[in-house]
Tab-separated table of C-alpha atoms in Angstrom:
chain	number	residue	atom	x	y	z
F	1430	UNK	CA	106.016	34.191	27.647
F	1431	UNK	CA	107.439	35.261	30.951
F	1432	UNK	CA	109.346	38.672	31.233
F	1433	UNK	CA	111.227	40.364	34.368
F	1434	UNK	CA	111.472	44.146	34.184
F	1435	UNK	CA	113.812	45.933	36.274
F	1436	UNK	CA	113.343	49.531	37.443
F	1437	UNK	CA	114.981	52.403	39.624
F	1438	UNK	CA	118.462	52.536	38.573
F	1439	UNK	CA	120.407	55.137	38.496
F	1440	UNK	CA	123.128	58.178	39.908
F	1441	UNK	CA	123.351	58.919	43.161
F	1442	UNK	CA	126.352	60.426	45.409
F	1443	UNK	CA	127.880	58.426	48.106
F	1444	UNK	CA	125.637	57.682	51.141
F	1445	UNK	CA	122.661	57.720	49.083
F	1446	UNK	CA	120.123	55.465	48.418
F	1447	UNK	CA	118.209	54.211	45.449
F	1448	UNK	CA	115.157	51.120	45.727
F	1449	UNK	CA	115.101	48.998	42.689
F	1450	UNK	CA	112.174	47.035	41.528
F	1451	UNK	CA	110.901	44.337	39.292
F	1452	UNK	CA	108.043	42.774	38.419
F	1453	UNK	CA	106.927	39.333	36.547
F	1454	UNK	CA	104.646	39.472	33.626
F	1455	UNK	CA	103.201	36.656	31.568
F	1456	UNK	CA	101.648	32.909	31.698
F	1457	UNK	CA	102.932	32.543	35.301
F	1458	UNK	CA	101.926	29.722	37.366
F	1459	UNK	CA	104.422	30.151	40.547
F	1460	UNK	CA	106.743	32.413	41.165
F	1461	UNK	CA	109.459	30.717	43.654
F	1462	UNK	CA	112.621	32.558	44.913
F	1463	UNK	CA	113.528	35.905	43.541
F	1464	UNK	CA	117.092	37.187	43.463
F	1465	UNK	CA	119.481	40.386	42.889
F	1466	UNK	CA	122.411	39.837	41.151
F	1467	UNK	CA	125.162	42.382	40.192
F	1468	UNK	CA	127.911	42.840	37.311
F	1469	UNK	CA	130.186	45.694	37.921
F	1470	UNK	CA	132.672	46.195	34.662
F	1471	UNK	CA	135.256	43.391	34.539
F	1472	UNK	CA	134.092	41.647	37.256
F	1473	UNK	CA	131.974	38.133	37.207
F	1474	UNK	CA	128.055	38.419	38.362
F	1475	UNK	CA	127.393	38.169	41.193
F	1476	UNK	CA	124.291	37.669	44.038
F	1477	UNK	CA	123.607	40.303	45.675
F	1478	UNK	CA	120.240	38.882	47.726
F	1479	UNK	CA	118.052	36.394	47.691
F	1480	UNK	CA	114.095	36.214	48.929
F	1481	UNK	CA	112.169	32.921	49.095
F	1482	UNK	CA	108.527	32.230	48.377
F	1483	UNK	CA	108.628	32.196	52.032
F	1484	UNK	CA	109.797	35.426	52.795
F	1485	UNK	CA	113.101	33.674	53.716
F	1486	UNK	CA	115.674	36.222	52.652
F	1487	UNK	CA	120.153	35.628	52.076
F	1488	UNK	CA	122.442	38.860	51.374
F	1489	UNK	CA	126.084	39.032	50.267
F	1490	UNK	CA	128.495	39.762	52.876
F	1491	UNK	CA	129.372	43.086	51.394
F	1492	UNK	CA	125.609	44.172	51.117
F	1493	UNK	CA	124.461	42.877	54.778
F	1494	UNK	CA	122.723	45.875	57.085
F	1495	UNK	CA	122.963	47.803	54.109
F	1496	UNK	CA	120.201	46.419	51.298
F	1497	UNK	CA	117.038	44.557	51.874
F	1498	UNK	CA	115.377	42.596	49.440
F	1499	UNK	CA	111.445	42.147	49.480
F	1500	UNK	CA	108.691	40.850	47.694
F	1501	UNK	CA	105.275	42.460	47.290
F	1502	UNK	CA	102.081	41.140	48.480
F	1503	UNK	CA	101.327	39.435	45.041
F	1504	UNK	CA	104.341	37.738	45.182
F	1505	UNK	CA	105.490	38.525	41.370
F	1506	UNK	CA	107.339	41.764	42.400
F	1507	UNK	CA	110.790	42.033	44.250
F	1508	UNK	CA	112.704	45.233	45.297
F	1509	UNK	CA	116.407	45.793	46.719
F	1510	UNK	CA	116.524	49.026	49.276
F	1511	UNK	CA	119.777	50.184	48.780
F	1512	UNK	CA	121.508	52.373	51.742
F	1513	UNK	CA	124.460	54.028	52.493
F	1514	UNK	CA	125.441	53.342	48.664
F	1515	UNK	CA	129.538	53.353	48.020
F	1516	UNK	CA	131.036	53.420	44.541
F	1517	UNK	CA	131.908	49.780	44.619
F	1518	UNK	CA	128.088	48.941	44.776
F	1519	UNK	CA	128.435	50.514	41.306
F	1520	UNK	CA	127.013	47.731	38.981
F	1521	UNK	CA	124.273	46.429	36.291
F	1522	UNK	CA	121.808	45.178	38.132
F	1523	UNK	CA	119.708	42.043	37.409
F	1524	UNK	CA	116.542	40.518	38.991
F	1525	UNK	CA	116.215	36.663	38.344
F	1526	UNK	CA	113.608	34.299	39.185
F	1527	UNK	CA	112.559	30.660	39.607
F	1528	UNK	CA	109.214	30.546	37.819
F	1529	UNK	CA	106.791	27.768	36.312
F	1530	UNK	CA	105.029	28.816	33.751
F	1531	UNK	CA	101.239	28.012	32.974
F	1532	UNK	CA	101.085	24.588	30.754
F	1533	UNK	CA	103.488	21.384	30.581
F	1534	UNK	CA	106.516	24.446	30.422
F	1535	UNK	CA	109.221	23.180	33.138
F	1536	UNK	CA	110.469	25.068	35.956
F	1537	UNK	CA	112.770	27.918	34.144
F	1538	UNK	CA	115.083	30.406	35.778
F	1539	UNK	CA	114.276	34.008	34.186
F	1540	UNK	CA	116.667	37.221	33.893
F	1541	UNK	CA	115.819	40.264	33.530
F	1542	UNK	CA	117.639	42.776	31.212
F	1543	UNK	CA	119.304	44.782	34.031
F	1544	UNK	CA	119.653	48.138	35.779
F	1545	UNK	CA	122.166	50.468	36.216
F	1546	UNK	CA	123.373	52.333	39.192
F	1547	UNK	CA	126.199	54.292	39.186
F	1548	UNK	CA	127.752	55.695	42.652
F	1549	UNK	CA	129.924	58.685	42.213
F	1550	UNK	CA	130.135	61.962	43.401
């Protein structure tokens, strides 16, 4: 079984910043590109950033100079630095993830269960 778990959501005032994290657990055999999405109430999901195996890394116009997405050193971790936070960043976060798993188990895209963070003074 393959899990993502999300971490580092939360409240924080205007201006702020918060650094999410997750990290990939099971019969992994590679981990390709890792992604943020968000789903603010009554609004579609959306991607937020995107990181390659590579390092190669895509934002969403409204997130660009603002977040940065990066992967650890093991590769089966991502986090989203989050600056200068405004209420409309004000979403459930979700990390997702192309990953084979060990075995004759195809190519799968994973989700994790999501985050919240909440921007409000």
């Amino acid at each position: 079984q393959v899990q993502l778990v999300e971490s580092g959501g939360g409240l924080v005032q205007p201006g702020g910043s918060l650094r999410l994290s997750c990290a990939a657990s099971g019969t992994i055999f590679t981990i390709y590109s890792m992604r943020w999405y968000r789903q603010a109430p009554g609004k579609q999901r959306e991607l937020v950033a995107g990181i390659s195996n590579g390092g190669i890394t895509n934002y969403a116009e409204p997130v660009k100079g603002r977040f940065t997405i990066s992967r650890g050193n093991a590769k089966n971790t991502v986090s989203l630095q989050m600056n200068s936070l405004k209420p409309e960043d004000t979403a459930v976060y979700y990390c997702n993830a192309d990953i084979k798993p060990l075995g004759v188990s195809p190519l799968t895209n994973y989700w994790g269960q999501g985050t919240q963070v909440t921007v409000s003074s």
